[in-house]
Each structure stands twice: as C-alpha cells, then as structure tokens.
Amino acid sequence: NYSVDYRRVSLEKCTREIAYELLSKTGEHEYRKFELLASNFIDKRITFVKESNDIILDKIKSKENFKLDERKEVAQGIVAPQDFLNQKSAEVLNNKIPVGSGIFNLTNDEVNKLNLLPNELKLIKPFYTTEQLCRYYGNISNKLWVIYTDSSFKNQKAITPYPNLKKHLDLYSDIITSDNKPYGLHRSREEFFFKGEKIISLRKCPDKPIFTYTDFDCYVSQTFFIIKSGRVTLKYLTAFLNSKLIAFWLKNMGKMQGHAYQIDKGPILEIPIYVPDNELEQPIVDLVDQIITSKKNDPLTDTTNYEKQIDDMVYKLYDLTDEEIAIIEGSINGK
C-alpha cells in the first residue's frame, strides 16, 4: 500500500511555465493524492480520476445488476494475418501476383473468378468493415468475403473436397503464417458469435464508442469484438453502450490512447450494466428501432435527437442529478 502524488495538465499543449506550475503545485491544474490499497487492485487497472468524477462513477457502479460472461458472451473477431497481399509478401512471391490481391479475404470479383463449387461456397462468409458498421446501424450489403476455414484445416486432407479453394490458397502457401497453415485461418473464433443477432464493438474509436446492432450473419476481423447474449435485449444493450454515460465511464475507467477510446475485452466486461424492468427498457428499444430505420433509409441521416433521448433515459436509470449530468456532458465534450 502506498501514496501517489498525482499531478496532471489538462491542456492540449504544455509550456515550460506550465511545467514549473505543475512542479510547484500552482496554477489551475489537477492535483491529487491517491492512497492505493493493493487489495483493491488485484487483476485490475489503476486509474486516476478527478475527485468530482469519483462520486458519479461510484453511483454508476452501484446500479450494476448484469455482467457479461467472458467466455460465452464476448469474443474477438477473426485473426487472419494474410487477408490481402502486401508489398513484402508480393516480393517473396517474386511479384507474380499484384499487391492487394485477396488471400483469405476476397472481393465479389475475386470470388466469381474462382468458379467455386456449391460446397465451396458454404465456406465463403460475408465479411464486414467499418464501412458498413456504424453506431447503431449495420448495412447488410457487404463488399468483402472471408474464406472461413477453422483449425480442422490444419490437416491438409480437409481441403481435398474444396479443389478451387485449395488451388487459390496454394498460390500463397509460401507466405501464409497462420498456426493452421496453409488452409486454415489463424484464429477463426467460434462461428456462433458471427451468426444472428449480436452487437459489434469497434476496438479503437477516435471520437466516441461505436457499438453496432446487427441481426444478420456478420463476420468481422480482430478490429472488432462481438457481444452476443440471450439474457438481455440486445437493442437495449446497444443503446446503453452507445450512451454518453458509458462513454464517460470508459473515458475514466477504461483504456484511452490520447482522446481515442480503446475498447478491448477487459473494458467491455467491466462496464457496470444496468438492465431495467421491461416498461423502462421498451421506450429505449423503440428509439433504437427508429435510429436503425432512419439509417437504413439514409445512412447519413442525423439521428442526434433520438440519441439525446436515449442519453436522457439512461441518466434517469442511474438517478443522476442535473449537476452530475453536466459534469458528464462537459467531460464527453472535452470541457
């Protein structure tokens, strides 16, 4: 157990004069002494939070009544080191194949050119990126596909029934580094997570957290995490996770890279989720439906009004005062 003398400059740019102020504890900066008790931080990150935020964070934590299951309800996307051919790998292949050609990830044209058999097409799954996956709304019209071969394809006999896929992957056998090479994805993940209703969480968000509701088969890379649960209404959870209250929580208690949110599995699991009774949950679900419908008709449509209503409802669920809400809003807006 020990004390930490914590001092922080909140300004974007620091001058020599400000550095002197920090050392002498003068000026309008953040000064705080933290008493760290080791028992409180076993297997947890240490975070330094403003005193004015402590009460709000404790209040948010106290309302928690639901925890996501680490193994059954949250998973990272597919890891495929060789998705497309890069310059270095092209040189290994004597530049016989153009840079950017699909290896495990393919465009529509590349899929068509392979002349795949019906059983081979069953291994070609719709693949999605940030181009289709936005806050709340996911566009079902994918532009890419993934050859979804699991660890069983480490046994080279497994590819025999798929001659055209074998021929394609054989072109890249010298540069495929997958643990399940040459025919299996490095980490395919459990297919259960990619099918049906789920929430897709973007791992690195430059501005604010991005959680996407999808109810169609949606295969994604390790750029994303997937949340899939039958114990909670996923449209409600999508709204809850996209709310300013949770952005505030993640900004203070999660991982940040500068102003960017890094939403890894740990921060997702640590979010204090509150699931209300159905009569309080349904109005939020209805607003999510309106956002998704609006975005489906026009992905660029402004849904700020709906999102503000969701924020206000979530604040009420946590019994926050006007003053506490103002602190959250100011923090999220960078003030």
mmCIF file of C-alpha atoms in Angstrom:
data_model
loop_
_atom_site.group_PDB
_atom_site.id
_atom_site.type_symbol
_atom_site.label_atom_id
_atom_site.label_comp_id
_atom_site.label_asym_id
_atom_site.label_seq_id
_atom_site.Cartn_x
_atom_site.Cartn_y
_atom_site.Cartn_z
ATOM 1 C CA ASN A 1 0.000 0.000 0.000
ATOM 2 C CA TYR A 2 1.346 3.416 -0.857
ATOM 3 C CA SER A 3 0.525 7.025 -1.708
ATOM 4 C CA VAL A 4 0.793 8.623 -5.129
ATOM 5 C CA ASP A 5 1.267 12.354 -5.645
ATOM 6 C CA TYR A 6 -0.689 12.799 -8.880
ATOM 7 C CA ARG A 7 -0.464 15.984 -10.974
ATOM 8 C CA ARG A 8 -1.930 16.452 -14.414
ATOM 9 C CA VAL A 9 -2.036 19.164 -17.063
ATOM 10 C CA SER A 10 -5.382 19.093 -18.834
ATOM 11 C CA LEU A 11 -4.311 21.425 -21.643
ATOM 12 C CA GLU A 12 -3.532 20.179 -25.161
ATOM 13 C CA LYS A 13 -0.106 21.850 -25.209
ATOM 14 C CA CYS A 14 2.301 22.311 -22.338
ATOM 15 C CA THR A 15 4.780 25.176 -21.943
ATOM 16 C CA ARG A 16 7.863 25.447 -19.748
ATOM 17 C CA GLU A 17 5.922 27.830 -17.480
ATOM 18 C CA ILE A 18 3.127 25.275 -17.059
ATOM 19 C CA ALA A 19 5.701 22.585 -16.223
ATOM 20 C CA TYR A 20 7.034 24.823 -13.435
ATOM 21 C CA GLU A 21 3.481 25.369 -12.185
ATOM 22 C CA LEU A 22 2.945 21.639 -12.031
ATOM 23 C CA LEU A 23 6.138 21.110 -10.040
ATOM 24 C CA SER A 24 5.268 23.862 -7.577
ATOM 25 C CA LYS A 25 1.564 22.938 -7.425
ATOM 26 C CA THR A 26 0.403 26.354 -8.578
ATOM 27 C CA GLY A 27 -1.966 27.262 -11.410
ATOM 28 C CA GLU A 28 -5.303 25.690 -12.343
ATOM 29 C CA HIS A 29 -4.196 22.116 -12.895
ATOM 30 C CA GLU A 30 -5.211 18.774 -11.437
ATOM 31 C CA TYR A 31 -3.542 17.902 -8.143
ATOM 32 C CA ARG A 32 -4.466 14.870 -6.124
ATOM 33 C CA LYS A 33 -3.022 12.402 -3.652
ATOM 34 C CA PHE A 34 -4.133 8.816 -4.166
ATOM 35 C CA GLU A 35 -3.963 6.209 -1.429
ATOM 36 C CA LEU A 36 -3.562 2.926 -3.275
ATOM 37 C CA LEU A 37 -4.574 -0.192 -1.375
ATOM 38 C CA ALA A 38 -3.105 -3.207 -3.122
ATOM 39 C CA SER A 39 -6.062 -5.445 -2.279
ATOM 40 C CA ASN A 40 -8.386 -3.153 -4.269
ATOM 41 C CA PHE A 41 -6.404 -3.514 -7.482
ATOM 42 C CA ILE A 42 -5.655 -7.216 -7.813
ATOM 43 C CA ASP A 43 -6.071 -8.093 -11.528
ATOM 44 C CA LYS A 44 -7.385 -4.576 -12.202
ATOM 45 C CA ARG A 45 -6.050 -1.468 -13.900
ATOM 46 C CA ILE A 46 -5.160 1.533 -11.762
ATOM 47 C CA THR A 47 -6.961 4.650 -12.968
ATOM 48 C CA PHE A 48 -6.593 8.226 -11.737
ATOM 49 C CA VAL A 49 -9.918 10.027 -11.693
ATOM 50 C CA LYS A 50 -10.870 13.589 -10.799
ATOM 51 C CA GLU A 51 -12.485 13.889 -7.391
ATOM 52 C CA SER A 52 -15.559 15.467 -8.998
ATOM 53 C CA ASN A 53 -15.984 12.325 -11.102
ATOM 54 C CA ASP A 54 -15.493 9.820 -8.276
ATOM 55 C CA ILE A 55 -18.995 10.197 -6.864
ATOM 56 C CA ILE A 56 -20.595 9.778 -10.297
ATOM 57 C CA LEU A 57 -18.514 6.695 -11.119
ATOM 58 C CA ASP A 58 -19.373 5.137 -7.770
ATOM 59 C CA LYS A 59 -23.047 5.871 -8.413
ATOM 60 C CA ILE A 60 -22.861 4.229 -11.848
ATOM 61 C CA LYS A 61 -21.119 1.196 -10.372
ATOM 62 C CA SER A 62 -23.703 0.844 -7.604
ATOM 63 C CA LYS A 63 -26.514 0.361 -10.137
ATOM 64 C CA GLU A 64 -24.873 -2.636 -11.815
ATOM 65 C CA ASN A 65 -27.157 -5.680 -11.991
ATOM 66 C CA PHE A 66 -25.859 -7.519 -15.061
ATOM 67 C CA LYS A 67 -22.460 -8.934 -16.047
ATOM 68 C CA LEU A 68 -21.479 -10.255 -19.473
ATOM 69 C CA ASP A 69 -19.947 -13.734 -19.431
ATOM 70 C CA GLU A 70 -16.305 -13.525 -20.536
ATOM 71 C CA ARG A 71 -16.227 -16.864 -22.357
ATOM 72 C CA LYS A 72 -19.788 -17.278 -23.591
ATOM 73 C CA GLU A 73 -20.905 -13.748 -24.499
ATOM 74 C CA VAL A 74 -17.869 -11.717 -25.654
ATOM 75 C CA ALA A 75 -15.360 -12.646 -28.365
ATOM 76 C CA GLN A 76 -12.787 -11.002 -30.596
ATOM 77 C CA GLY A 77 -13.166 -11.118 -34.371
ATOM 78 C CA ILE A 78 -11.224 -13.275 -36.827
ATOM 79 C CA VAL A 79 -7.444 -13.047 -36.890
ATOM 80 C CA ALA A 80 -6.156 -13.639 -40.425
ATOM 81 C CA PRO A 81 -2.584 -12.316 -40.817
ATOM 82 C CA GLN A 82 -2.814 -12.820 -44.570
ATOM 83 C CA ASP A 83 -6.060 -11.113 -45.519
ATOM 84 C CA PHE A 84 -4.687 -9.302 -48.580
ATOM 85 C CA LEU A 85 -1.292 -9.479 -50.281
ATOM 86 C CA ASN A 86 1.098 -6.762 -49.088
ATOM 87 C CA GLN A 87 4.268 -5.478 -50.757
ATOM 88 C CA LYS A 88 6.674 -7.542 -48.674
ATOM 89 C CA SER A 89 4.813 -10.787 -49.315
ATOM 90 C CA ALA A 90 4.458 -9.966 -53.019
ATOM 91 C CA GLU A 91 8.256 -9.768 -53.248
ATOM 92 C CA VAL A 92 8.567 -13.212 -51.627
ATOM 93 C CA LEU A 93 6.263 -14.467 -54.403
ATOM 94 C CA ASN A 94 8.534 -12.804 -56.996
ATOM 95 C CA ASN A 95 5.881 -10.156 -57.721
ATOM 96 C CA LYS A 96 3.852 -12.643 -59.735
ATOM 97 C CA ILE A 97 0.639 -11.593 -58.002
ATOM 98 C CA PRO A 98 -0.492 -7.939 -57.687
ATOM 99 C CA VAL A 99 -0.281 -6.237 -54.294
ATOM 100 C CA GLY A 100 -3.751 -6.029 -52.728
ATOM 101 C CA SER A 101 -4.965 -9.345 -54.095
ATOM 102 C CA GLY A 102 -7.226 -11.225 -51.718
ATOM 103 C CA ILE A 103 -5.855 -14.205 -49.838
ATOM 104 C CA PHE A 104 -8.339 -15.157 -47.097
ATOM 105 C CA ASN A 105 -10.443 -12.040 -47.781
ATOM 106 C CA LEU A 106 -11.920 -11.690 -51.253
ATOM 107 C CA THR A 107 -13.882 -9.159 -53.276
ATOM 108 C CA ASN A 108 -17.002 -10.118 -55.226
ATOM 109 C CA ASP A 109 -14.990 -10.284 -58.451
ATOM 110 C CA GLU A 110 -12.345 -12.493 -56.870
ATOM 111 C CA VAL A 111 -14.984 -14.895 -55.564
ATOM 112 C CA ASN A 112 -16.615 -15.101 -59.001
ATOM 113 C CA LYS A 113 -13.288 -15.798 -60.732
ATOM 114 C CA LEU A 114 -12.615 -18.819 -58.517
ATOM 115 C CA ASN A 115 -15.589 -20.698 -60.039
ATOM 116 C CA LEU A 116 -16.369 -22.278 -56.703
ATOM 117 C CA LEU A 117 -18.411 -25.460 -56.334
ATOM 118 C CA PRO A 118 -21.622 -25.368 -54.227
ATOM 119 C CA ASN A 119 -19.894 -26.986 -51.254
ATOM 120 C CA GLU A 120 -17.019 -24.475 -51.532
ATOM 121 C CA LEU A 121 -19.423 -21.546 -51.447
ATOM 122 C CA LYS A 122 -20.511 -22.732 -47.996
ATOM 123 C CA LEU A 123 -17.053 -21.743 -46.714
ATOM 124 C CA ILE A 124 -17.360 -18.212 -48.133
ATOM 125 C CA LYS A 125 -18.856 -15.940 -45.477
ATOM 126 C CA PRO A 126 -19.953 -12.263 -45.666
ATOM 127 C CA PHE A 127 -17.226 -10.034 -44.203
ATOM 128 C CA TYR A 128 -17.807 -6.538 -42.820
ATOM 129 C CA THR A 129 -15.650 -3.500 -42.032
ATOM 130 C CA THR A 130 -16.140 -0.008 -40.589
ATOM 131 C CA GLU A 131 -17.513 0.973 -43.999
ATOM 132 C CA GLN A 132 -20.707 -0.946 -43.217
ATOM 133 C CA LEU A 133 -20.701 -0.958 -39.405
ATOM 134 C CA CYS A 134 -21.601 2.379 -37.801
ATOM 135 C CA ARG A 135 -23.057 3.472 -34.470
ATOM 136 C CA TYR A 136 -26.318 1.555 -34.036
ATOM 137 C CA TYR A 137 -26.715 0.644 -37.713
ATOM 138 C CA GLY A 138 -25.070 -2.059 -39.802
ATOM 139 C CA ASN A 139 -25.527 -2.138 -43.577
ATOM 140 C CA ILE A 140 -26.175 -5.715 -44.700
ATOM 141 C CA SER A 141 -24.631 -5.064 -48.148
ATOM 142 C CA ASN A 142 -21.081 -6.367 -47.699
ATOM 143 C CA LYS A 143 -18.300 -5.819 -50.248
ATOM 144 C CA LEU A 144 -15.907 -8.486 -48.987
ATOM 145 C CA TRP A 145 -15.968 -12.191 -48.177
ATOM 146 C CA VAL A 146 -13.800 -14.397 -45.988
ATOM 147 C CA ILE A 147 -12.690 -17.985 -46.587
ATOM 148 C CA TYR A 148 -13.846 -19.310 -43.229
ATOM 149 C CA THR A 149 -11.648 -22.329 -42.569
ATOM 150 C CA ASP A 150 -11.138 -23.357 -38.953
ATOM 151 C CA SER A 151 -8.349 -25.282 -37.198
ATOM 152 C CA SER A 152 -9.517 -28.585 -38.706
ATOM 153 C CA PHE A 153 -7.935 -27.401 -41.969
ATOM 154 C CA LYS A 154 -4.510 -27.760 -40.378
ATOM 155 C CA ASN A 155 -4.935 -31.340 -41.553
ATOM 156 C CA GLN A 156 -4.248 -30.851 -45.260
ATOM 157 C CA LYS A 157 -6.641 -33.640 -46.204
ATOM 158 C CA ALA A 158 -9.502 -31.406 -45.035
ATOM 159 C CA ILE A 159 -9.104 -29.175 -48.108
ATOM 160 C CA THR A 160 -9.460 -32.061 -50.591
ATOM 161 C CA PRO A 161 -13.247 -31.600 -51.146
ATOM 162 C CA TYR A 162 -12.586 -27.935 -51.994
ATOM 163 C CA PRO A 163 -10.270 -28.046 -55.040
ATOM 164 C CA ASN A 164 -10.757 -24.464 -56.220
ATOM 165 C CA LEU A 165 -10.114 -23.007 -52.784
ATOM 166 C CA LYS A 166 -7.058 -25.243 -52.485
ATOM 167 C CA LYS A 167 -5.735 -24.001 -55.806
ATOM 168 C CA HIS A 168 -6.252 -20.395 -54.698
ATOM 169 C CA LEU A 169 -4.579 -20.768 -51.292
ATOM 170 C CA ASP A 170 -1.721 -22.809 -52.748
ATOM 171 C CA LEU A 171 -0.667 -19.680 -54.639
ATOM 172 C CA TYR A 172 0.144 -18.086 -51.276
ATOM 173 C CA SER A 173 1.459 -21.102 -49.322
ATOM 174 C CA ASP A 174 4.976 -19.617 -49.078
ATOM 175 C CA ILE A 175 3.786 -16.534 -47.192
ATOM 176 C CA ILE A 176 0.890 -17.852 -45.054
ATOM 177 C CA THR A 177 1.944 -17.811 -41.386
ATOM 178 C CA SER A 178 -1.276 -18.996 -39.763
ATOM 179 C CA ASP A 179 -0.989 -21.536 -36.950
ATOM 180 C CA ASN A 180 -3.345 -23.598 -39.119
ATOM 181 C CA LYS A 181 -1.466 -23.064 -42.390
ATOM 182 C CA PRO A 182 -1.749 -23.325 -45.243
ATOM 183 C CA TYR A 183 -5.528 -23.671 -45.425
ATOM 184 C CA GLY A 184 -6.900 -22.606 -42.019
ATOM 185 C CA LEU A 185 -7.416 -19.131 -40.589
ATOM 186 C CA HIS A 186 -5.013 -18.195 -37.785
ATOM 187 C CA ARG A 187 -7.917 -17.623 -35.349
ATOM 188 C CA SER A 188 -11.351 -18.338 -36.808
ATOM 189 C CA ARG A 189 -13.239 -17.940 -33.480
ATOM 190 C CA GLU A 190 -16.491 -19.721 -32.667
ATOM 191 C CA GLU A 191 -18.880 -19.263 -35.592
ATOM 192 C CA PHE A 192 -21.765 -18.877 -33.158
ATOM 193 C CA PHE A 193 -20.652 -15.283 -32.497
ATOM 194 C CA PHE A 194 -20.944 -14.219 -36.144
ATOM 195 C CA LYS A 195 -24.437 -15.544 -36.772
ATOM 196 C CA GLY A 196 -27.816 -13.983 -35.995
ATOM 197 C CA GLU A 197 -28.486 -11.166 -33.539
ATOM 198 C CA LYS A 198 -25.450 -9.556 -31.878
ATOM 199 C CA ILE A 199 -23.617 -6.315 -31.098
ATOM 200 C CA ILE A 200 -20.387 -5.448 -32.910
ATOM 201 C CA SER A 201 -17.986 -3.284 -30.881
ATOM 202 C CA LEU A 202 -15.244 -1.307 -32.636
ATOM 203 C CA ARG A 203 -11.962 -1.752 -30.740
ATOM 204 C CA LYS A 204 -10.408 1.671 -31.455
ATOM 205 C CA CYS A 205 -12.765 4.651 -31.626
ATOM 206 C CA PRO A 206 -11.225 8.064 -32.384
ATOM 207 C CA ASP A 207 -14.191 10.142 -31.204
ATOM 208 C CA LYS A 208 -16.727 8.146 -29.213
ATOM 209 C CA PRO A 209 -17.575 4.480 -28.592
ATOM 210 C CA ILE A 210 -19.186 2.685 -31.525
ATOM 211 C CA PHE A 211 -21.489 -0.274 -30.913
ATOM 212 C CA THR A 212 -23.461 -1.696 -33.853
ATOM 213 C CA TYR A 213 -26.612 -3.809 -33.676
ATOM 214 C CA THR A 214 -26.841 -6.496 -36.372
ATOM 215 C CA ASP A 215 -29.342 -9.297 -36.861
ATOM 216 C CA PHE A 216 -27.721 -10.844 -39.950
ATOM 217 C CA ASP A 217 -24.671 -13.094 -40.358
ATOM 218 C CA CYS A 218 -21.746 -10.756 -39.958
ATOM 219 C CA TYR A 219 -18.102 -11.917 -39.921
ATOM 220 C CA VAL A 220 -15.527 -9.368 -38.758
ATOM 221 C CA SER A 221 -11.792 -9.099 -38.064
ATOM 222 C CA GLN A 222 -9.942 -8.545 -34.791
ATOM 223 C CA THR A 223 -10.642 -4.847 -35.318
ATOM 224 C CA PHE A 224 -13.922 -5.648 -33.543
ATOM 225 C CA PHE A 225 -15.304 -7.509 -30.554
ATOM 226 C CA ILE A 226 -18.664 -9.288 -30.659
ATOM 227 C CA ILE A 227 -21.241 -9.284 -27.856
ATOM 228 C CA LYS A 228 -23.881 -11.994 -28.062
ATOM 229 C CA SER A 229 -26.272 -12.826 -25.238
ATOM 230 C CA GLY A 230 -29.700 -14.342 -24.833
ATOM 231 C CA ARG A 231 -30.002 -12.927 -21.304
ATOM 232 C CA VAL A 232 -30.548 -9.291 -22.265
ATOM 233 C CA THR A 233 -32.392 -7.385 -25.014
ATOM 234 C CA LEU A 234 -29.565 -6.576 -27.425
ATOM 235 C CA LYS A 235 -31.220 -3.453 -28.847
ATOM 236 C CA TYR A 236 -31.453 -2.060 -25.322
ATOM 237 C CA LEU A 237 -27.833 -3.007 -24.672
ATOM 238 C CA THR A 238 -26.766 -1.314 -27.936
ATOM 239 C CA ALA A 239 -28.376 1.941 -26.815
ATOM 240 C CA PHE A 240 -26.950 1.635 -23.330
ATOM 241 C CA LEU A 241 -23.402 1.044 -24.605
ATOM 242 C CA ASN A 242 -23.640 3.943 -27.082
ATOM 243 C CA SER A 243 -24.849 6.363 -24.391
ATOM 244 C CA LYS A 244 -22.832 9.300 -23.091
ATOM 245 C CA LEU A 245 -22.961 7.803 -19.617
ATOM 246 C CA ILE A 246 -20.979 4.760 -20.797
ATOM 247 C CA ALA A 247 -18.618 6.955 -22.846
ATOM 248 C CA PHE A 248 -17.932 8.804 -19.578
ATOM 249 C CA TRP A 249 -17.316 5.520 -17.762
ATOM 250 C CA LEU A 250 -14.945 4.246 -20.456
ATOM 251 C CA LYS A 251 -13.108 7.571 -20.606
ATOM 252 C CA ASN A 252 -12.397 7.413 -16.874
ATOM 253 C CA MET A 253 -12.235 3.686 -16.135
ATOM 254 C CA GLY A 254 -11.392 2.109 -19.493
ATOM 255 C CA LYS A 255 -8.404 2.461 -21.820
ATOM 256 C CA MET A 256 -7.626 5.677 -23.668
ATOM 257 C CA GLN A 257 -4.991 6.466 -26.296
ATOM 258 C CA GLY A 258 -4.930 10.233 -26.190
ATOM 259 C CA HIS A 259 -8.530 11.168 -26.968
ATOM 260 C CA ALA A 260 -9.274 7.803 -28.616
ATOM 261 C CA TYR A 261 -11.142 5.028 -26.848
ATOM 262 C CA GLN A 262 -9.512 1.600 -26.886
ATOM 263 C CA ILE A 263 -12.378 -0.745 -26.092
ATOM 264 C CA ASP A 264 -10.781 -4.127 -25.545
ATOM 265 C CA LYS A 265 -12.421 -7.142 -23.954
ATOM 266 C CA GLY A 266 -11.406 -6.052 -20.437
ATOM 267 C CA PRO A 267 -13.177 -2.661 -20.542
ATOM 268 C CA ILE A 268 -16.271 -4.265 -22.106
ATOM 269 C CA LEU A 269 -16.523 -6.815 -19.300
ATOM 270 C CA GLU A 270 -16.013 -4.148 -16.625
ATOM 271 C CA ILE A 271 -18.827 -1.844 -17.801
ATOM 272 C CA PRO A 272 -21.428 -1.705 -14.972
ATOM 273 C CA ILE A 273 -24.520 -2.690 -16.944
ATOM 274 C CA TYR A 274 -27.956 -1.926 -15.577
ATOM 275 C CA VAL A 275 -30.938 -3.749 -17.067
ATOM 276 C CA PRO A 276 -34.276 -2.195 -16.025
ATOM 277 C CA ASP A 277 -37.756 -3.645 -15.977
ATOM 278 C CA ASN A 278 -39.371 -4.099 -19.378
ATOM 279 C CA GLU A 279 -41.588 -0.989 -19.126
ATOM 280 C CA LEU A 280 -38.467 1.181 -18.762
ATOM 281 C CA GLU A 281 -36.483 -0.759 -21.337
ATOM 282 C CA GLN A 282 -39.051 -0.739 -24.156
ATOM 283 C CA PRO A 283 -39.029 3.031 -24.886
ATOM 284 C CA ILE A 284 -35.254 2.819 -25.371
ATOM 285 C CA VAL A 285 -35.654 -0.191 -27.692
ATOM 286 C CA ASP A 286 -38.259 1.768 -29.683
ATOM 287 C CA LEU A 287 -35.776 4.628 -30.159
ATOM 288 C CA VAL A 288 -33.119 2.174 -31.392
ATOM 289 C CA ASP A 289 -35.641 0.881 -33.948
ATOM 290 C CA GLN A 290 -36.213 4.449 -35.133
ATOM 291 C CA ILE A 291 -32.473 5.092 -35.452
ATOM 292 C CA ILE A 292 -31.917 1.865 -37.414
ATOM 293 C CA THR A 293 -34.886 2.556 -39.707
ATOM 294 C CA SER A 294 -33.684 6.108 -40.357
ATOM 295 C CA LYS A 295 -30.117 4.951 -41.103
ATOM 296 C CA LYS A 296 -31.392 2.162 -43.335
ATOM 297 C CA ASN A 297 -33.261 4.695 -45.463
ATOM 298 C CA ASP A 298 -30.316 7.119 -45.470
ATOM 299 C CA PRO A 299 -27.047 6.191 -43.677
ATOM 300 C CA LEU A 300 -26.141 9.888 -43.443
ATOM 301 C CA THR A 301 -29.369 10.957 -41.759
ATOM 302 C CA ASP A 302 -28.976 12.852 -38.469
ATOM 303 C CA THR A 303 -30.288 10.816 -35.522
ATOM 304 C CA THR A 304 -28.922 13.137 -32.815
ATOM 305 C CA ASN A 305 -32.406 13.806 -31.442
ATOM 306 C CA TYR A 306 -33.109 10.093 -30.889
ATOM 307 C CA GLU A 307 -29.675 9.577 -29.337
ATOM 308 C CA LYS A 308 -30.198 12.515 -26.960
ATOM 309 C CA GLN A 309 -33.479 10.982 -25.819
ATOM 310 C CA ILE A 310 -31.635 7.731 -25.116
ATOM 311 C CA ASP A 311 -28.947 9.603 -23.151
ATOM 312 C CA ASP A 312 -31.617 11.296 -21.034
ATOM 313 C CA MET A 313 -33.350 7.973 -20.331
ATOM 314 C CA VAL A 314 -30.085 6.302 -19.325
ATOM 315 C CA TYR A 315 -29.250 9.204 -16.989
ATOM 316 C CA LYS A 316 -32.637 8.649 -15.313
ATOM 317 C CA LEU A 317 -31.963 4.932 -14.914
ATOM 318 C CA TYR A 318 -28.877 5.841 -12.888
ATOM 319 C CA ASP A 319 -30.665 8.535 -10.850
ATOM 320 C CA LEU A 320 -28.166 11.230 -11.851
ATOM 321 C CA THR A 321 -28.689 14.864 -10.828
ATOM 322 C CA ASP A 322 -28.572 17.805 -13.253
ATOM 323 C CA GLU A 323 -25.165 18.732 -11.847
ATOM 324 C CA GLU A 324 -23.809 15.211 -12.389
ATOM 325 C CA ILE A 325 -25.202 15.139 -15.925
ATOM 326 C CA ALA A 326 -23.486 18.467 -16.637
ATOM 327 C CA ILE A 327 -20.148 17.001 -15.496
ATOM 328 C CA ILE A 328 -20.618 14.000 -17.820
ATOM 329 C CA GLU A 329 -21.635 16.161 -20.761
ATOM 330 C CA GLY A 330 -18.717 18.512 -20.176
ATOM 331 C CA SER A 331 -16.259 15.623 -19.966
ATOM 332 C CA ILE A 332 -17.526 13.988 -23.165
ATOM 333 C CA ASN A 333 -17.451 17.335 -24.988
ATOM 334 C CA GLY A 334 -13.845 17.879 -23.899
ATOM 335 C CA LYS A 335 -14.560 20.685 -21.421
#
